[in-house]
Structure formats: structure tokens, C-alpha cells
CSV table of C-alpha atoms and ligand atoms in Angstrom, one decimal:
chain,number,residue,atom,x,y,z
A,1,UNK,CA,-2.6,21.3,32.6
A,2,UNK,CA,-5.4,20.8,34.9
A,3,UNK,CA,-7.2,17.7,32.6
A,4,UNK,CA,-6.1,14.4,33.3
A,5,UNK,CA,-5.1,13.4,29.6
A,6,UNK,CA,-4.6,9.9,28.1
A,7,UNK,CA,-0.8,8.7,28.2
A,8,UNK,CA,-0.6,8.8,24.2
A,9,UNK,CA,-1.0,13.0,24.7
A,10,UNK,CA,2.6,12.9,26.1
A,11,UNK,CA,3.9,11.6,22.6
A,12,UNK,CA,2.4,13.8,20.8
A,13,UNK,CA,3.8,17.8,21.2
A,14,UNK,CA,4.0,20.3,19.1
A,15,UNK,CA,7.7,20.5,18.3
A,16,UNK,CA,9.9,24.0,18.0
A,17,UNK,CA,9.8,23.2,14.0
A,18,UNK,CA,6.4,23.8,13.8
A,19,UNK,CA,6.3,27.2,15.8
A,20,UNK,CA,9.0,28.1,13.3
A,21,UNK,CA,7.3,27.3,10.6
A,22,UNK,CA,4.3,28.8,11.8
A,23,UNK,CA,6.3,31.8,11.1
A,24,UNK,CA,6.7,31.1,7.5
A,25,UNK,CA,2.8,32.2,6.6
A,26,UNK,CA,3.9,35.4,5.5
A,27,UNK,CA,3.0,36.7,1.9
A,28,UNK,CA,6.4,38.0,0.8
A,29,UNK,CA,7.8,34.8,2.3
A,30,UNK,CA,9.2,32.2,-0.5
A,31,UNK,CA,8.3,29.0,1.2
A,32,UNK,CA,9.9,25.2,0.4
A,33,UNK,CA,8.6,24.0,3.8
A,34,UNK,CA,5.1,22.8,2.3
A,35,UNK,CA,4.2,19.5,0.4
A,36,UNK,CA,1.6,21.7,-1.4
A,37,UNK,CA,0.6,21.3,-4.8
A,38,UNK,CA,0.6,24.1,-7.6
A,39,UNK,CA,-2.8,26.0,-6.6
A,40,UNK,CA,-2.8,27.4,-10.1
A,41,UNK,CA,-3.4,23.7,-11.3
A,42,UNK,CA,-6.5,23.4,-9.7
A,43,UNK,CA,-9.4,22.7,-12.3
A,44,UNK,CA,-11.3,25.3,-10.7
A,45,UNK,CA,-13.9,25.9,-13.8
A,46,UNK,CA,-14.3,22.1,-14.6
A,47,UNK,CA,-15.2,21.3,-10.9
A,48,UNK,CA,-17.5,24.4,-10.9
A,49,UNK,CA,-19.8,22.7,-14.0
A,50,UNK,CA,-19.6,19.3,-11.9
A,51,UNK,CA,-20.6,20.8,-8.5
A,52,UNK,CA,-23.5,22.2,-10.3
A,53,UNK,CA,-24.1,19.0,-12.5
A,54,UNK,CA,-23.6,16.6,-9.0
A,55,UNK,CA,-26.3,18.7,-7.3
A,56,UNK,CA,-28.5,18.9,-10.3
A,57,UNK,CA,-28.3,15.3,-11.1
A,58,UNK,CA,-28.3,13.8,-7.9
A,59,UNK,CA,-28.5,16.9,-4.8
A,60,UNK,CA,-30.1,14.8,-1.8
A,61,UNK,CA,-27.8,11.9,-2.3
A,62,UNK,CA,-24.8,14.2,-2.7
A,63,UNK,CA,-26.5,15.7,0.6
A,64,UNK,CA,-27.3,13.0,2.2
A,65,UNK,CA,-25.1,10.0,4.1
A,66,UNK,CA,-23.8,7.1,2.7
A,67,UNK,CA,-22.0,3.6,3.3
A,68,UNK,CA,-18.9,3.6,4.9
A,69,UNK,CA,-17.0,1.9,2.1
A,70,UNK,CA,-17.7,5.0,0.1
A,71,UNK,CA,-19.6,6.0,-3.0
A,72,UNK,CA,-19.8,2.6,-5.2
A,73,UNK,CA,-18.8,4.4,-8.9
A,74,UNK,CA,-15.9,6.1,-7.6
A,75,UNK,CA,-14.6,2.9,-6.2
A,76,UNK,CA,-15.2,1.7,-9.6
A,77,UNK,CA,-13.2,4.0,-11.0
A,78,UNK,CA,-10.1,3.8,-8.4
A,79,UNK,CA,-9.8,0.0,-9.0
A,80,UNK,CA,-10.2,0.5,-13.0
A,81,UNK,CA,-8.4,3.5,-13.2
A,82,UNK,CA,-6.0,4.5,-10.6
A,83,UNK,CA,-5.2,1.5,-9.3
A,84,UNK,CA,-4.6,-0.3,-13.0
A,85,UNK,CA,-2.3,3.0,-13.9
A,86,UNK,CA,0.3,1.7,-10.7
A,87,UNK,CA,-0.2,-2.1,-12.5
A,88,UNK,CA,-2.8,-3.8,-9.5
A,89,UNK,CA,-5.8,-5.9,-10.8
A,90,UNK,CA,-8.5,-5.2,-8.2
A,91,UNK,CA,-12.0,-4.6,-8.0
A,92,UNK,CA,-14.1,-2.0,-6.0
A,93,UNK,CA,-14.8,-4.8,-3.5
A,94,UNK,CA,-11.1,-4.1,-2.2
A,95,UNK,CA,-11.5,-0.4,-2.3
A,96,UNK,CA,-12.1,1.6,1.1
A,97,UNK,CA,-12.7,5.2,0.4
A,98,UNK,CA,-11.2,7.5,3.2
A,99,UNK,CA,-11.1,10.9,4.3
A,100,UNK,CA,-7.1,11.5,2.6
A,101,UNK,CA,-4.6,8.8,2.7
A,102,UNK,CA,-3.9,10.4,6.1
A,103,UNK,CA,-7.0,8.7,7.8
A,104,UNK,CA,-5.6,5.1,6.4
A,105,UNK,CA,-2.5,5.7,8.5
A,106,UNK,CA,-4.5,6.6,11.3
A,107,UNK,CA,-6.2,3.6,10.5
A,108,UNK,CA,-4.0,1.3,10.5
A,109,UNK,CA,-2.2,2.5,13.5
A,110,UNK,CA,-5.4,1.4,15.0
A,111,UNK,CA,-5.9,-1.8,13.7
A,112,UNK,CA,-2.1,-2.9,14.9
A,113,UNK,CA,-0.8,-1.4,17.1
A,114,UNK,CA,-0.4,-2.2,20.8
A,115,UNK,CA,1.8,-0.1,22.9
A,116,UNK,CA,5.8,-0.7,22.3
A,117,UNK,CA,5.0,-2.9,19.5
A,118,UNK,CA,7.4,-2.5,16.5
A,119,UNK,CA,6.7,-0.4,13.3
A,120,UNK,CA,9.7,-0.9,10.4
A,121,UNK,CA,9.9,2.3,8.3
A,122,UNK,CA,12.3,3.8,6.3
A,123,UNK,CA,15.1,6.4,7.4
A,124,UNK,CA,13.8,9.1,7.4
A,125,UNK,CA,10.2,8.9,6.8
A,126,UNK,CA,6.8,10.9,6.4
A,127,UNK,CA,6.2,13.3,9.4
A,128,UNK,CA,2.3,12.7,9.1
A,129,UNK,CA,2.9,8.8,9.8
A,130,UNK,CA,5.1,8.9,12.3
A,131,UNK,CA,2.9,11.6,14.2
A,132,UNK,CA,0.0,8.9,13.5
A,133,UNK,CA,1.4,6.0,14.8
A,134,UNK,CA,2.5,7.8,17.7
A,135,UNK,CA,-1.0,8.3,18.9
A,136,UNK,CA,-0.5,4.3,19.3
A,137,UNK,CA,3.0,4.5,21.4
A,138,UNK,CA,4.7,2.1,19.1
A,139,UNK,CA,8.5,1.8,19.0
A,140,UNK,CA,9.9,2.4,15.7
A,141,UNK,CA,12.9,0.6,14.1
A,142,UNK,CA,14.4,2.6,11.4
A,143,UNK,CA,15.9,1.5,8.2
A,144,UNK,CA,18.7,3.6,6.4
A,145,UNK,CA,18.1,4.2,2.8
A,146,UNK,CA,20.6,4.8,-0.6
A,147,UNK,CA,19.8,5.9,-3.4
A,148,UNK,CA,17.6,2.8,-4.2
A,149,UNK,CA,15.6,3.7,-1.4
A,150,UNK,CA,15.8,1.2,2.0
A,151,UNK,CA,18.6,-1.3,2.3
A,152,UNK,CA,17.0,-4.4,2.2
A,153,UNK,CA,19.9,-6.4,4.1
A,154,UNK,CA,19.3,-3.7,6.6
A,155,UNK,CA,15.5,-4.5,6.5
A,156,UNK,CA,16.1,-8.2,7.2
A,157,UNK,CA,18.5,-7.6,10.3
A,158,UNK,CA,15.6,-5.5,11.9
A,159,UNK,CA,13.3,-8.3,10.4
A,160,UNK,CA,15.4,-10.6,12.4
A,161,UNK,CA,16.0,-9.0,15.3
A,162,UNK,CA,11.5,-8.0,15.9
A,163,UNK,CA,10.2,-10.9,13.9
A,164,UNK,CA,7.3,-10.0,15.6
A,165,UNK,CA,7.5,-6.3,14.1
A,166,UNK,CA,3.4,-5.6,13.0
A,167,UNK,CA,4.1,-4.1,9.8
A,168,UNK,CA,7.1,-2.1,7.4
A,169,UNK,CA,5.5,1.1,6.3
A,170,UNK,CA,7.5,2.6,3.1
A,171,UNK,CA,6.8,5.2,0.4
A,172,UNK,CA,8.4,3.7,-2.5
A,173,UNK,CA,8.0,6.3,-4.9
A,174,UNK,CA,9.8,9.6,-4.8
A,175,UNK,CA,9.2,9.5,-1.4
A,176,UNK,CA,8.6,12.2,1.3
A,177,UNK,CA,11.3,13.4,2.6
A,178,UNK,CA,14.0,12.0,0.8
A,179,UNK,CA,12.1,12.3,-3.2
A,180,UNK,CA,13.8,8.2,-3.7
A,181,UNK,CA,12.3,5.6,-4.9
A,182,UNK,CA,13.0,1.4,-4.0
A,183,UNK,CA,14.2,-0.1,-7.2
A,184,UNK,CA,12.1,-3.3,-9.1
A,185,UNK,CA,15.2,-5.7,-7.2
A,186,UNK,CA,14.5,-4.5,-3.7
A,187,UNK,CA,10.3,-4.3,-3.7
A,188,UNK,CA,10.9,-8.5,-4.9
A,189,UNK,CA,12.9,-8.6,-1.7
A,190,UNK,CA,10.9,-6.9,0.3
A,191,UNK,CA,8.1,-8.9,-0.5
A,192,UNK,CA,10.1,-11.7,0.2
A,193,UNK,CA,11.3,-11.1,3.5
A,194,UNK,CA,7.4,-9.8,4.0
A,195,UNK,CA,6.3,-13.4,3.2
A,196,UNK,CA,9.1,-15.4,5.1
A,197,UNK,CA,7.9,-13.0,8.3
A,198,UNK,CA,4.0,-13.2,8.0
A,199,UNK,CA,4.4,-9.0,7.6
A,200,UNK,CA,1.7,-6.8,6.2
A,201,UNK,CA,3.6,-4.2,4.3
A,202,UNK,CA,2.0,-0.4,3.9
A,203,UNK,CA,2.6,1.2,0.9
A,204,UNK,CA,1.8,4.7,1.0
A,205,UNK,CA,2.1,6.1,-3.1
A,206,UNK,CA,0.5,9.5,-3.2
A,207,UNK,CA,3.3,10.4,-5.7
A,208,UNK,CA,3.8,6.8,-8.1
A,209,UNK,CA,1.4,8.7,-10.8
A,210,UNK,CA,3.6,12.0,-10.9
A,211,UNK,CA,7.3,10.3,-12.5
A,212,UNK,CA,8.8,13.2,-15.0
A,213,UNK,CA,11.3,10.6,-16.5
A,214,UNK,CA,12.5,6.7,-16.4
A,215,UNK,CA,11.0,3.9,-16.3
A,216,UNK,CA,7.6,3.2,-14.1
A,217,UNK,CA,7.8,0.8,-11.4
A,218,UNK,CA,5.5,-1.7,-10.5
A,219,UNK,CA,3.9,-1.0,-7.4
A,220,UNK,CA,4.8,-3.8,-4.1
A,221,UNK,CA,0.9,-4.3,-4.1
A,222,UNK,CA,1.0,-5.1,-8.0
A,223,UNK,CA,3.7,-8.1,-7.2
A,224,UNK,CA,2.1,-9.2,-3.8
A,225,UNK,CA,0.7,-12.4,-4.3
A,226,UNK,CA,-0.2,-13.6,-1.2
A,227,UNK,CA,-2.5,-10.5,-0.3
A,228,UNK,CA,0.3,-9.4,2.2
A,229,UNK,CA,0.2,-5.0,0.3
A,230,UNK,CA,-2.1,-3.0,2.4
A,231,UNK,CA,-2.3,0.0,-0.6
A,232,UNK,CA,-3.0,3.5,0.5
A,233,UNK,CA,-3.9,5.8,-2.4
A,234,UNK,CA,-5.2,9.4,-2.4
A,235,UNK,CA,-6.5,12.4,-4.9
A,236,UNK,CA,-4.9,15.0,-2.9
A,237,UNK,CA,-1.7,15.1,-5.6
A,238,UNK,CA,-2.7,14.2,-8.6
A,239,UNK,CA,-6.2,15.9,-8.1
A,240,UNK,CA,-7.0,18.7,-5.1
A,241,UNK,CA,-6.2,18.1,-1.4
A,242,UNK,CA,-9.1,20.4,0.0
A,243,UNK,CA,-11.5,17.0,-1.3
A,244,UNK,CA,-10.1,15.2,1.2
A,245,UNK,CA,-10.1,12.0,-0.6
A,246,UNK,CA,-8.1,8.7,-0.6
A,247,UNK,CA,-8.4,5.0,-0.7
A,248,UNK,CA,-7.4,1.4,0.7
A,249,UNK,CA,-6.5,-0.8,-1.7
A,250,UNK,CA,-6.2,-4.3,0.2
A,251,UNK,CA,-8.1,-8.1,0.7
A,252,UNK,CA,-11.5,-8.1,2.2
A,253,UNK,CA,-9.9,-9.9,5.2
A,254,UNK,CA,-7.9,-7.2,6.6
A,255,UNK,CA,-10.1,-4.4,4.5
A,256,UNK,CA,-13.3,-5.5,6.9
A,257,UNK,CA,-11.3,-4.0,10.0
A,258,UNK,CA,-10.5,-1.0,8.3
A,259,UNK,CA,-14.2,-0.3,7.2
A,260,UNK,CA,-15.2,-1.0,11.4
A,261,UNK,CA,-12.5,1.5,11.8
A,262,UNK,CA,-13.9,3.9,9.5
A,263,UNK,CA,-17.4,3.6,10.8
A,264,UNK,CA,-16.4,4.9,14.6
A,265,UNK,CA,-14.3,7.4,13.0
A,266,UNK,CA,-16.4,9.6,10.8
A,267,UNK,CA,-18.7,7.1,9.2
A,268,UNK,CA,-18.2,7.8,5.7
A,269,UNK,CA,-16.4,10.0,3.9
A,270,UNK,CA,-17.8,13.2,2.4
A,271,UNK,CA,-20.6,11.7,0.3
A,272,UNK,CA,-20.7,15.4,-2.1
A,273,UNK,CA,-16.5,15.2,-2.6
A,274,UNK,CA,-16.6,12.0,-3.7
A,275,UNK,CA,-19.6,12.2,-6.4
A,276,UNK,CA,-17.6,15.5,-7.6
A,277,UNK,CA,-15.2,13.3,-8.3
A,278,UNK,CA,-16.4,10.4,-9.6
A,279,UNK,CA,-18.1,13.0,-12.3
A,280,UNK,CA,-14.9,14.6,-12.8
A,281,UNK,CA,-13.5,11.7,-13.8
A,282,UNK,CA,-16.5,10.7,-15.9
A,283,UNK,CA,-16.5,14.1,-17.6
A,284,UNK,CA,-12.9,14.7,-18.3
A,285,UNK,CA,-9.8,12.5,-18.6
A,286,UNK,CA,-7.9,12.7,-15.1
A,287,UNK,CA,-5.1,11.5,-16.8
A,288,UNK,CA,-4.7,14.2,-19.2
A,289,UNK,CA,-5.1,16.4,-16.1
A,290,UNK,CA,-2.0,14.6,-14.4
A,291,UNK,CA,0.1,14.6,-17.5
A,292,UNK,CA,-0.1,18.3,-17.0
A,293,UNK,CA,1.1,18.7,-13.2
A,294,UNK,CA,3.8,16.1,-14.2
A,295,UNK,CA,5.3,18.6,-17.1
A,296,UNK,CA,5.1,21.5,-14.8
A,297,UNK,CA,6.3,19.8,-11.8
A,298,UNK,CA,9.5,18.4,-13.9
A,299,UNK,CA,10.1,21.8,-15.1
A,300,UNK,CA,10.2,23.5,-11.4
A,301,UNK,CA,12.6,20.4,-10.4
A,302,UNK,CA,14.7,20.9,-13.5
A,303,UNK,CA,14.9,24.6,-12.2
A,304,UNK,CA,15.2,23.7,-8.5
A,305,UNK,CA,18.0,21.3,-9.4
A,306,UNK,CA,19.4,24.0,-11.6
A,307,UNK,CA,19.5,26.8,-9.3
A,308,UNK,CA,20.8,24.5,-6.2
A,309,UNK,CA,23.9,23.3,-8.5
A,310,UNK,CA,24.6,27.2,-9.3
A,311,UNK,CA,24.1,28.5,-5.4
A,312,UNK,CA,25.2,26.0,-3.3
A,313,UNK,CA,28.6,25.2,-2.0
A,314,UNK,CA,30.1,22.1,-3.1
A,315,UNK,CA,30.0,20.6,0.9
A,316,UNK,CA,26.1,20.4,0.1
A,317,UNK,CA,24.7,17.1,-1.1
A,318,UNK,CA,21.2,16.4,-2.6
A,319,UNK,CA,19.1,14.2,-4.0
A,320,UNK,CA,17.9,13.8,-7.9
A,321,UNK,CA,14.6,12.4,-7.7
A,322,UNK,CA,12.5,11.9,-10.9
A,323,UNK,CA,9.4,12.5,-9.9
A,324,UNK,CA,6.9,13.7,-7.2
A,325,UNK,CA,7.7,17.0,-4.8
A,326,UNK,CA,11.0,16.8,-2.9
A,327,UNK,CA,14.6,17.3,-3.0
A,328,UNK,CA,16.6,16.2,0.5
A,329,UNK,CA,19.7,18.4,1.1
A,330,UNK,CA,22.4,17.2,3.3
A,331,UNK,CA,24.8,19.6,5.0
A,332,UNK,CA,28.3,18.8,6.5
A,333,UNK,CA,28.0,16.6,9.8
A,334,UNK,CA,28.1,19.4,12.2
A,335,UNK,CA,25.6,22.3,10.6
A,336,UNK,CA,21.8,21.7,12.7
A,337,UNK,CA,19.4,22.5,9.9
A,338,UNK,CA,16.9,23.8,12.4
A,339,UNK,CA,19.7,27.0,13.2
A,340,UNK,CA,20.1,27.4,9.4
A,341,UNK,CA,15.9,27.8,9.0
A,342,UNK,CA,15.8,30.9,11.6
A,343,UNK,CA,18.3,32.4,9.6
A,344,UNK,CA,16.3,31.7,6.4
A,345,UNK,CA,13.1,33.2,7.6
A,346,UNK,CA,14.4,36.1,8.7
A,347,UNK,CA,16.1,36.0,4.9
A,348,UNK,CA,12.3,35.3,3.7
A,349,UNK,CA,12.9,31.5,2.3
A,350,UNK,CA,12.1,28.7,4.6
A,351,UNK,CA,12.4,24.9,4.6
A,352,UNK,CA,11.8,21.8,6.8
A,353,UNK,CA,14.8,20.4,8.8
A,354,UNK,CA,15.6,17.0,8.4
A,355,UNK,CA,15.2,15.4,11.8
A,356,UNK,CA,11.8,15.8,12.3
A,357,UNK,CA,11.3,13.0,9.5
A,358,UNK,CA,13.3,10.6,11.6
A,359,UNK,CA,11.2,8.9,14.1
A,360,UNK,CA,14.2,8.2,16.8
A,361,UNK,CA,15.5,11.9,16.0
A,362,UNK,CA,18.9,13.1,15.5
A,363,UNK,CA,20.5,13.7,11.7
A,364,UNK,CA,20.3,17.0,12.7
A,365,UNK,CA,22.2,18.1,9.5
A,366,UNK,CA,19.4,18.0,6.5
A,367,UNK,CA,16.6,19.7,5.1
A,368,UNK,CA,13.5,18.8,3.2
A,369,UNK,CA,12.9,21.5,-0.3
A,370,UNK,CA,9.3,21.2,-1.8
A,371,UNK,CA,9.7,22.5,-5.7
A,372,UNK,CA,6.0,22.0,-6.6
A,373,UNK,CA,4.5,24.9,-4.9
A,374,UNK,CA,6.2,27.7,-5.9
A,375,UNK,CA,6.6,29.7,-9.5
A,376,UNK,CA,9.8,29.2,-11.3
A,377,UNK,CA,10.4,33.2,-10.1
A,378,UNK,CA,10.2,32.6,-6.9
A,379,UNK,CA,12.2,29.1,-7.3
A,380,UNK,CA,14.6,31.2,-8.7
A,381,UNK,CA,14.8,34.2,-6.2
A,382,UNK,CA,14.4,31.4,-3.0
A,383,UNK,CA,17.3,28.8,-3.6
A,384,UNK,CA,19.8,32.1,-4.6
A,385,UNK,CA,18.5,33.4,-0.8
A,386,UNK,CA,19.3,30.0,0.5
A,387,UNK,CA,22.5,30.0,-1.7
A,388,UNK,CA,23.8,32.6,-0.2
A,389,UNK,CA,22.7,31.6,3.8
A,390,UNK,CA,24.5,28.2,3.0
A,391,UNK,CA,27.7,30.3,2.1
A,392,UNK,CA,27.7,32.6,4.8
A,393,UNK,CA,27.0,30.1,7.2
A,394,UNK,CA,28.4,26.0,6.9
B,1,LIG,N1,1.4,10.0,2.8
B,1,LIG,C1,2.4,10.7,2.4
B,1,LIG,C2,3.8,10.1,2.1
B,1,LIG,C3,2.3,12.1,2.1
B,1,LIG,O1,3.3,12.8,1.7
B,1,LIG,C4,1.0,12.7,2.4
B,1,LIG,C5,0.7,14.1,2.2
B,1,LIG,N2,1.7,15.0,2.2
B,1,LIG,C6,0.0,11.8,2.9
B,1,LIG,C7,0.2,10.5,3.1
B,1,LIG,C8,-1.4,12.4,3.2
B,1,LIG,O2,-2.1,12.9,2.2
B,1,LIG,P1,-3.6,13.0,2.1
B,1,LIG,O3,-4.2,12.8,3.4
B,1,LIG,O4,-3.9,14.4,1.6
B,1,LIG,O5,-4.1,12.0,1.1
């Protein structure tokens, strides 16, 4: 390399799982390895009338820049709506529209994070945090996880150990990799331990709105009483990713920082995706629109799980997850899910390994199936591949 680059570059590489899955972009390949959402579920005619009603109505603001805090009815709209469906009381005051719930992570690795300072976050955890907290050359304890999601006498020994740790980042509903979700008991004592410690706690819920059974949750940010729930909210699964939109849900205190954050960053966010969806949600009834993905979400897990109890050996484990996009298979000790995937692609079915959702590495022997993207067929045809790889090879 013959540019002098910034430190942070040398923590952030492409790893050999992306080359692979690079690979995986082929048509007649049945792909798992995605967090996609079902492109046939796209309201592709609806948002047609409402681009053509939002540039009608109201082109050169649509066109035109706006204030960094985003467009004021569709922060209306997330604090009455979206954020009163996961049980928070808010107004738009404490709503920060960003560019995906991506740039809030980016965001707040920003705001808090110095070099080797501590970040808490569940074992194993989302790829696209830890890659953007990286960028800020934090250390990262990890806490290991049941089916209940994080182990919370596990979170107070790390709590105890870094009591100057700058914040626990979790994904408390059907989470990414793993598809658990923290139980009712363990957000209280998270909370709890959040309060004794002075601890902001991130809680990243792209999937809370998508459960396919069981009883709902309250989100951590709907029991936080002390303003301690820095909420990170987004369109891109219960609406359409390419829109690129998602939202802060937290006190104007810490909220101000992220809106000076936000201004070096990009500004605003896209002033015409976020009047097409304001109208969208003005028009029609989002959550009729959601109450379909969850029925044909639960119907490809159903399937999924189905299949995998049919095709795989009995030395496989895997997770049951009510809701969201993700099953977590766990192979024997010594099988490296990352040798297993070669073999899958050049079987035309591919996955993500396990390891690259641990921040620390190693755990070498899972893998990470995404059920929401692809048609029951191909659900079917994939995991009976996969079957038969597993058999042949553990
Ligand atoms: N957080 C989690 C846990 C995710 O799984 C994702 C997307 N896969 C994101 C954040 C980012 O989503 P977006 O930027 O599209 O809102």
C-alpha cells in the first residue's frame, strides 16, 4: 500500500468469508447467507402512486434539503406508531431520523468510543456492529447467551470487572445471528445493573415487530426509567431496505450529540425516502403490511425448521426462534463451518459461518441460516443439499 492510512484501517479487512460469499451471487445458487427480506413483499405498486403523489404534492421539498433531525411528520409517525407498537411513550422530539439503523451504530461508536475502551455485547453478535465499532478500536467483552438470550450473572461479572465499560449493545429480539430473544426477567436486570453502573444500553430491534407466535415483549427502552435506552429502529424489515431509513429513539441529552454527528456525516437523511414514507404510512396501514411478512416469514421458518429436523443428523443443534430471520446451527466441537461452506457452494447452497459474529473470534463450529429470503421451493431443495453435505461430512 503506498498511502499512509489511519491506524483504525488495520482493524478493518475484508475477511476470507466475504470473498466466499462473494461467490454465492450466482443465479442457480440457493443462498441462506443473506439477512434479505422477501423481494416479492415489496409494495412495489403502492409506493409507485406515493412517489408520484410525494412529487405532485410536495416535489421541491421532496427535492430539496432538509433538517438533520429528519422530516418532522415521519417522526410523528415513528414515536406514535412504531415506537408505541414496541410499548415506548415518546414524542418526535426524541426521534433522530438516520440513513438505516446502520448509521446509528456508526453513530454511536462515535460518540463513545475512545481507543481500547470497553463495548459489552452479546456472544455472538451482529457482524455490521462489530465492523462499526471497530472503525473506533474498542475492545470488546463478550457475553455468552442461552436460550433466554445473554446470561445476566455473566453480564454483571464483565460489569464488574470494566465498570467503566461505555455501553452493552444487545439485540433482544430474535436476534442476529442467533434468532433469541432476552426474556421480560433478564431486560429488568439488565436495566438494573445498567442503572447501578451509570451504562447507556443500545438496543438495536430491527426484528421486535416481526414475532410469528408467543407473547410480545416489552422493549428495554419501554421499562427504562431513567432515560439510560439509547433505541435504534429502522424500516428496512418491516418496510424496504433500499429506503435506507431508520431512527433514534433516545433523551434530548444524549440525542443532541447524535444529531451533531449526523450533520458531519451526511447532513440529513434522504429528504424524498422519507416523505415516501411518511405518505405510505398515511395512505395505507403499515401494519396490515407487516402482519403480512410476519405470516409468510412464520410459514418459511415452520418449513426451514421442518426440513432441518428431516435432513440433518442428530449431532446438529439449532435454535427455534419465534420470530424475525434467523436460525443458528451448531455442529460438533471439531467441524469449522467455514470448510463446510466451500463445500456448500460448490453444492449451490451457501450460509454464513458462525465466527465471524463473534467479535474476539473462534467458535469456529456454527453457522447463521436466513429463512426469509428464499421461496418455500428453494427452502425445500437448499436445506436437503445442506442435509446431505452435513452427512457426508461431520
Ligand atoms: N442491526 C441489526 C441487528 C441488523 O440485523 C441490521 C441489518 N441486517 C441492521 C442493524 C442494519 O439495518 P439497516 O441499516 O438496514 O436499518
Amino acid at each position: 500500500m503506498k498511502f499512509k492510512l489511519a491506524e483504525r484501517m488495520e482493524h478493518l479487512k475484508t475477511s476470507e468469508i466475504r470473498e466466499l460469499l462473494k461467490l454465492t451471487e450466482q443465479p442457480d445458487l440457493i443462498s441462506f447467507a443473506g439477512g434479505l427480506p422477501a423481494p416479492e413483499l415489496f409494495p412495489i405498486e403502492e409506493i409507485k402512486l406515493i412517489s408520484l403523489k410525494v412529487l405532485s404534492n410536495e416535489g421541491t421539498n421532496a427535492l430539496q434539503y432538509g433538517p438533520t433531525e429528519g422530516y418532522t411528520p415521519l417522526r410523528k409517525l415513528i414515536a406514535e406508531q412504531r415506537m408505541k407498537a414496541v410499548g415506548v411513550n415518546t414524542t418526535f422530539e426524541n426521534i433522530l431520523i438516520t440513513s438505516g439503523s446502520q448509521q446509528g451504530l456508526d453513530f454511536t461508536g462515535k460518540i463513545f468510543l475512545n481507543k481500547d475502551d470497553v463495548v459489552i455485547c452479546e456472544s455472538p453478535s451482529y457482524l455490521g456492529a462489530i465492523n462499526a465499532f471497530k472503525a473506533y478500536m474498542p475492545k470488546f467483552v463478550e457475553i455468552p447467551m442461552d436460550d433466554n438470550g445473554m446470561i445476566i450473572d455473566e453480564l454483571e461479572k464483565a460489569l464488574k470487572k470494566f465498570p467503566n465499560a461505555k455501553f452493552i449493545y444487545t439485540i433482544p429480539d430474535f436476534q442476529n445471528p442467533t434468532g433469541k430473544t432476552l426474556s421480560y426477567e433478564r431486560r429488568i436486570k439488565m436495566l438494573e445493573l445498567a442503572e447501578k453502573y451509570n451504562i447507556p444500553i443500545i438496543e438495536d430491534s430491527p426484528y421486535s415487530e416481526l414475532r410469528f407466535e408467543g407473547e410480545t415483549i416489552p422493549s428495554i427502552k419501554s421499562l427504562d426509567k431513567k432515560g439510560l435506552v439509547i433505541y435504534l429502529g429502522t424500516f428496512s424489515k418491516t418496510f424496504c431496505p433500499g429506503l435506507r431509513l431508520g431512527w433514534i429513539c433516545a433523551e434530548p441529552e444524549i440525542l443532541s450529540k447524535y444529531i451533531i454527528v449526523k450533520q458531519s456525516a451526511d447532513l440529513q437523511t434522504s429528504s424524498i425516502s422519507q416523505r415516501e414514507a411518511a405518505a405510505f404510512m398515511q395512505t395505507y396501514n403499515l401494519n396490515e403490511h407487516i402482519d403480512k411478512i410476519r405470516a409468510i416469514y412464520k410459514r418459511r421458518r415452520d418449513l426451514m425448521i421442518e426440513m432441518i429436523k428431516q435432513e440433518f443428523p442428530n449431532n446438529v443443534k439449532y435454535t427455534l426462534p419465534q420470530g424475525g430471520l434467523f436460525i443458528w446451527v451448531t455442529l460438533p466441537e471439531n467441524v469449522d463451518a467455514t470448510e463446510l461452506l466451500k463445500i456448500a457452494i460448490e453444492n449451490k447452497v451457501a450460509f454464513v459461518p458462525g465466527n465471524s459474529f463473534f467479535p474476539n473470534g473462534g467458535h469456529t463450529n456454527h453457522f447463521r441460516l436466513n429463512f426469509s429470503n428464499m421461496t418455500e421451493n428453494k427452502i425445500i431443495e437448499g436445506i436437503k443439499r445442506l442435509g446431505k453435505i452435513l452427512k457426508e461430512n461431520i
